[in-house]
mmCIF file of C-alpha atoms in Angstrom:
data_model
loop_
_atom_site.group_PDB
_atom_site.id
_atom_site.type_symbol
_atom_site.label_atom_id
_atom_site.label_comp_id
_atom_site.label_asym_id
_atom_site.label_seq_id
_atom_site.Cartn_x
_atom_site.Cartn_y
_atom_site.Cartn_z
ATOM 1 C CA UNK A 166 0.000 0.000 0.000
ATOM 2 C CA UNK A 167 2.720 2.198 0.915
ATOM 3 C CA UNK A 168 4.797 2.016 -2.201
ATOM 4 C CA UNK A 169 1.610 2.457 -4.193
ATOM 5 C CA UNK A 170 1.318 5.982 -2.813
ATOM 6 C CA UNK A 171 5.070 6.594 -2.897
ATOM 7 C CA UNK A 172 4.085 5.530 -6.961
ATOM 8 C CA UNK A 173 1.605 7.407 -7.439
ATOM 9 C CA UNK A 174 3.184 10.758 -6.075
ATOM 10 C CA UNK A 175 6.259 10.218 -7.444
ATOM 11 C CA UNK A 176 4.366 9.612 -11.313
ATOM 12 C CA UNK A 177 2.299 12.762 -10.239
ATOM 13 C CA UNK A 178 5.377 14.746 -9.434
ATOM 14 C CA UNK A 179 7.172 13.702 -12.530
ATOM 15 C CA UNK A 180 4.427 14.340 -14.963
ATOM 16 C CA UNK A 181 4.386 18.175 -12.918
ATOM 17 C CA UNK A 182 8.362 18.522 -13.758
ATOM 18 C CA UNK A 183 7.904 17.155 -17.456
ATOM 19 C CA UNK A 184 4.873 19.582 -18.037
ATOM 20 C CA UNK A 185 6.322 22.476 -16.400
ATOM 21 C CA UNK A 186 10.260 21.723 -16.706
ATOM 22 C CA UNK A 187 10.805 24.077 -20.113
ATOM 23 C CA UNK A 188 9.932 27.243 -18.722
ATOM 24 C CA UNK A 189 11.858 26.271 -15.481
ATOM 25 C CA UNK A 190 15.047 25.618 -17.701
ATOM 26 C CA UNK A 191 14.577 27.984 -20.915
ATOM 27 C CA UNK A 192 15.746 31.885 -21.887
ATOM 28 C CA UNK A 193 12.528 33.917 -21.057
ATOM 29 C CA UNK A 194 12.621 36.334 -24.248
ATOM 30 C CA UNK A 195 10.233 38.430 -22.279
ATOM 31 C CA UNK A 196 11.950 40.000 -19.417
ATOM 32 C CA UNK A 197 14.506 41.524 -22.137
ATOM 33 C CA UNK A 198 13.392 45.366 -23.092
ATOM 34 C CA UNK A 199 12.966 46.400 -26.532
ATOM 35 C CA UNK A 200 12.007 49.211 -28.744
ATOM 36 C CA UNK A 201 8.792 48.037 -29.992
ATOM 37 C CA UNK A 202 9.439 51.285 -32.978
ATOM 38 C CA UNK A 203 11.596 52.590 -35.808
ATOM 39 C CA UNK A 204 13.422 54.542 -32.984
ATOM 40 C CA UNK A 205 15.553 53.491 -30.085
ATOM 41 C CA UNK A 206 15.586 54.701 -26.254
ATOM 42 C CA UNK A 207 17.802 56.129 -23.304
ATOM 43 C CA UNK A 208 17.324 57.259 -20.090
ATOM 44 C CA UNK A 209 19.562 60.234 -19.113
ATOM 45 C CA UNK A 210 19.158 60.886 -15.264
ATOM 46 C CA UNK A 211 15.597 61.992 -14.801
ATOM 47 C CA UNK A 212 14.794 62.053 -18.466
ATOM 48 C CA UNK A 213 13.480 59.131 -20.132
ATOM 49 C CA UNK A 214 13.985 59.551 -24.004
ATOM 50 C CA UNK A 215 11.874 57.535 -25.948
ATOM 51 C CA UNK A 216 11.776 57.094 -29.935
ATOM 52 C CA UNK A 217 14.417 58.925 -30.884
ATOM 53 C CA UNK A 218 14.595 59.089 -34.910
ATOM 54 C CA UNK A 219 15.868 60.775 -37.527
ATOM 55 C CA UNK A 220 14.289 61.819 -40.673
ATOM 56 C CA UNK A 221 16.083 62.928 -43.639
ATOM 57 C CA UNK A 222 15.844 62.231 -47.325
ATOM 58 C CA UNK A 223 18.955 64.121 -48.241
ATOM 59 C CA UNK A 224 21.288 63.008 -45.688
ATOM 60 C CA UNK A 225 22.088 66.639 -45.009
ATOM 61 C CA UNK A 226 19.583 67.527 -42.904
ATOM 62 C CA UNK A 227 16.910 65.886 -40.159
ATOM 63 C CA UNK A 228 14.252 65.902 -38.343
ATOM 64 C CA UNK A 229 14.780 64.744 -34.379
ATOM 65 C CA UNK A 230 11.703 62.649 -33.664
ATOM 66 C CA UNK A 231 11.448 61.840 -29.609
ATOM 67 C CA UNK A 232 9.469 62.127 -26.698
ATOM 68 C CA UNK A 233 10.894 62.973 -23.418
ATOM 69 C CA UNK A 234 9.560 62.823 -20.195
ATOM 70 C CA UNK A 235 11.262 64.577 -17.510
ATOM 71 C CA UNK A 236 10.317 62.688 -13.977
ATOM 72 C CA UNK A 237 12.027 65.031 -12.102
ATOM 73 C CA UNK A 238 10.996 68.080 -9.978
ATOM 74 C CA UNK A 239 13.309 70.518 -11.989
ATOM 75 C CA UNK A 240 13.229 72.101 -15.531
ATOM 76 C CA UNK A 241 16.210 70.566 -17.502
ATOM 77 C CA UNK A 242 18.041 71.618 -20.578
ATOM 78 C CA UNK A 243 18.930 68.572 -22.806
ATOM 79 C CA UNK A 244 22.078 68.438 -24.820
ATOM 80 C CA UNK A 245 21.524 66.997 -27.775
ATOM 81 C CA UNK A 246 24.878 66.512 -29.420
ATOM 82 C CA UNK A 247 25.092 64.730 -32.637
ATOM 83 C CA UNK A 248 27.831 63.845 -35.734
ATOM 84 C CA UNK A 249 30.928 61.956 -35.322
ATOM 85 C CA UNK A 250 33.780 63.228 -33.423
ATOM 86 C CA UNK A 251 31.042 65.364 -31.853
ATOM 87 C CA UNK A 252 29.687 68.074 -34.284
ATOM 88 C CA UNK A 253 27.074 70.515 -33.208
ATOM 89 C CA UNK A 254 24.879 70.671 -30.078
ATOM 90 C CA UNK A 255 20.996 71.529 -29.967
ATOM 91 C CA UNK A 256 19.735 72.049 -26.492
ATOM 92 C CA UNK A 257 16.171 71.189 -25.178
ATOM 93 C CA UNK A 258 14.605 72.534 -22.597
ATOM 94 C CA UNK A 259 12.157 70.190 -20.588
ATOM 95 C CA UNK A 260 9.625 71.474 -18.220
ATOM 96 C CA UNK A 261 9.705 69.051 -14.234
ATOM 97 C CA UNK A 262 7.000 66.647 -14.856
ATOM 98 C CA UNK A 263 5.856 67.130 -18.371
ATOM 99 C CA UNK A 264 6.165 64.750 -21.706
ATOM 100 C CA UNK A 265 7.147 66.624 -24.281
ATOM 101 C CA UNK A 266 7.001 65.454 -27.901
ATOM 102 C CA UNK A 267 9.204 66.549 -30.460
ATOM 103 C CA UNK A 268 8.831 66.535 -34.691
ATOM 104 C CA UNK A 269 4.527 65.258 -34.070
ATOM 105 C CA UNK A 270 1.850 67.145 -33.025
ATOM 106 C CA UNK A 271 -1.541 67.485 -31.347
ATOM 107 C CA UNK A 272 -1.286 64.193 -28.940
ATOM 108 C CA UNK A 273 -3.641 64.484 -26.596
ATOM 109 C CA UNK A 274 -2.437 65.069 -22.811
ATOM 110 C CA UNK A 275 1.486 66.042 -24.294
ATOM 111 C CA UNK A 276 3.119 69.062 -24.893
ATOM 112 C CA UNK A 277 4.305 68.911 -28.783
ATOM 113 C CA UNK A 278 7.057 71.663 -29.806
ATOM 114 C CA UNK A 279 8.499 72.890 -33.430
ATOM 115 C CA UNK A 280 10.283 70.049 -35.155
ATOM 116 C CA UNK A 281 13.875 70.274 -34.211
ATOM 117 C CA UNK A 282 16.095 70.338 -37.657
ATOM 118 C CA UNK A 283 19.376 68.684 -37.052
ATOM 119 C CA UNK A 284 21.698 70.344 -39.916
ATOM 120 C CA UNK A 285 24.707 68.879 -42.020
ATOM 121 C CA UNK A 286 24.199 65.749 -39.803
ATOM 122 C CA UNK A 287 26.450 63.940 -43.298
ATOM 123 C CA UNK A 288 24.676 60.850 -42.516
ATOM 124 C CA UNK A 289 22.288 58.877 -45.359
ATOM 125 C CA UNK A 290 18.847 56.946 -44.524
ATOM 126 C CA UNK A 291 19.415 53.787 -43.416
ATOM 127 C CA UNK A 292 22.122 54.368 -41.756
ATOM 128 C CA UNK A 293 22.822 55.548 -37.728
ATOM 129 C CA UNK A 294 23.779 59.046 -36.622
ATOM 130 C CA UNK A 295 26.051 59.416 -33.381
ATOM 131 C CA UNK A 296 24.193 61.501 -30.528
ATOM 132 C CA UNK A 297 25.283 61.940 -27.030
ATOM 133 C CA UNK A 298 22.278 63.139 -24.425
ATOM 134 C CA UNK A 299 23.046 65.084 -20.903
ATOM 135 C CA UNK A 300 21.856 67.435 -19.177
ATOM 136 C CA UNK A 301 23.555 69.441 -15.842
ATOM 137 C CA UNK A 302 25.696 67.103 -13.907
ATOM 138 C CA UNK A 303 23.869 63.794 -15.150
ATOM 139 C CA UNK A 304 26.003 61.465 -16.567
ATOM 140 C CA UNK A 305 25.841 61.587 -20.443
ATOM 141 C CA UNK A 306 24.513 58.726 -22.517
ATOM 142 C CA UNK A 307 25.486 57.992 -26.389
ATOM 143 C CA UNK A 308 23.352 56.420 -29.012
ATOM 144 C CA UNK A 309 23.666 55.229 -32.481
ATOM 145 C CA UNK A 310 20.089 56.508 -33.464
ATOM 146 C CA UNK A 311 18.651 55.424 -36.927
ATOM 147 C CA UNK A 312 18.557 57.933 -39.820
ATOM 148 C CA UNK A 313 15.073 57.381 -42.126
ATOM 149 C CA UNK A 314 13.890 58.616 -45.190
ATOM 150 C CA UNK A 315 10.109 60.060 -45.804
ATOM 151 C CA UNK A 316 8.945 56.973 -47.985
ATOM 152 C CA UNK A 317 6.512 56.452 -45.231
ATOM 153 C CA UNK A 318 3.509 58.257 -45.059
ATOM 154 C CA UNK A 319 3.784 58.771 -41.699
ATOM 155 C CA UNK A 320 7.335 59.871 -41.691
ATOM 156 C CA UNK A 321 6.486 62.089 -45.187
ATOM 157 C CA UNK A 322 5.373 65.120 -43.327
ATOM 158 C CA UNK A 323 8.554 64.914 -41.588
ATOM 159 C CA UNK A 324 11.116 65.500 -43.703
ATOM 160 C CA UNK A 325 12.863 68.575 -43.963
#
């Protein structure tokens, strides 16, 4: 009687293990963050950067496409430094506590601002333009930040 039960749990707690093993053992693609868009992200100290694009069907000049949220309780200026070897240097200022959404506009419940026109940024569609983002004594982040062209409708409006 006793060995049936030892048996019987032990079939009951292999079948479990066989059932449930895989996830137990295998690379959860789901914990991993992505950039579910044409852009890519950064956070910068308080700002969170998300989407950053550029759009340019020249290669000369672009369009800086990003949102930024500032989750801090100051007003920041972003420097926006782009081109290799450093080039020129836009800055941004961000409000404490807003979104702000740069190159689209009228999204409802953000503040939307002039497109910002990156020029002689020398690099074609399709490839990725150098940037560095800081701000005040937050470290500085760099990112290789993808260069499109207007060929989609949505980016069309955006081109320079």
């Amino acid at each position: 009687m006793k060995a049936r039960i030892a048996a019987s749990a032990a079939l009951a707690l292999g079948i479990a293990l066989g059932a449930s093993g895989c996830s137990m053992l295998t690379y959860q693609a789901t914990t991993e963050h992505y950039d579910a868009s044409d852009g890519v992200s950064v956070d910068v100290g308080e700002l969170d950067l998300r989407n950053i694009l550029i759009v340019s069907d020249d290669g000369v000049d672009g369009t800086l496409v990003m949102t930024v949220v500032n989750n801090g309780t100051e007003d920041v200026d972003l420097g926006v430094q782009f081109g290799v070897g450093g080039g020129e240097t836009v800055d941004i200022e961000v409000e404490a506590g807003s979104e702000v959404v740069f190159g689209v506009d009228d999204i409802e419940g953000t503040d939307t601002v002039e497109p910002v026109v990156l020029e002689d940024i020398d690099t074609l569609p399709g490839a990725f333009l150098p940037m560095y983002f800081q701000y005040g004594s937050a470290e500085g982040v760099e990112k290789l930040v993808p260069v499109l062209d207007g060929r989609l409708p949505e980016y069309k409006r955006l081109v320079p």
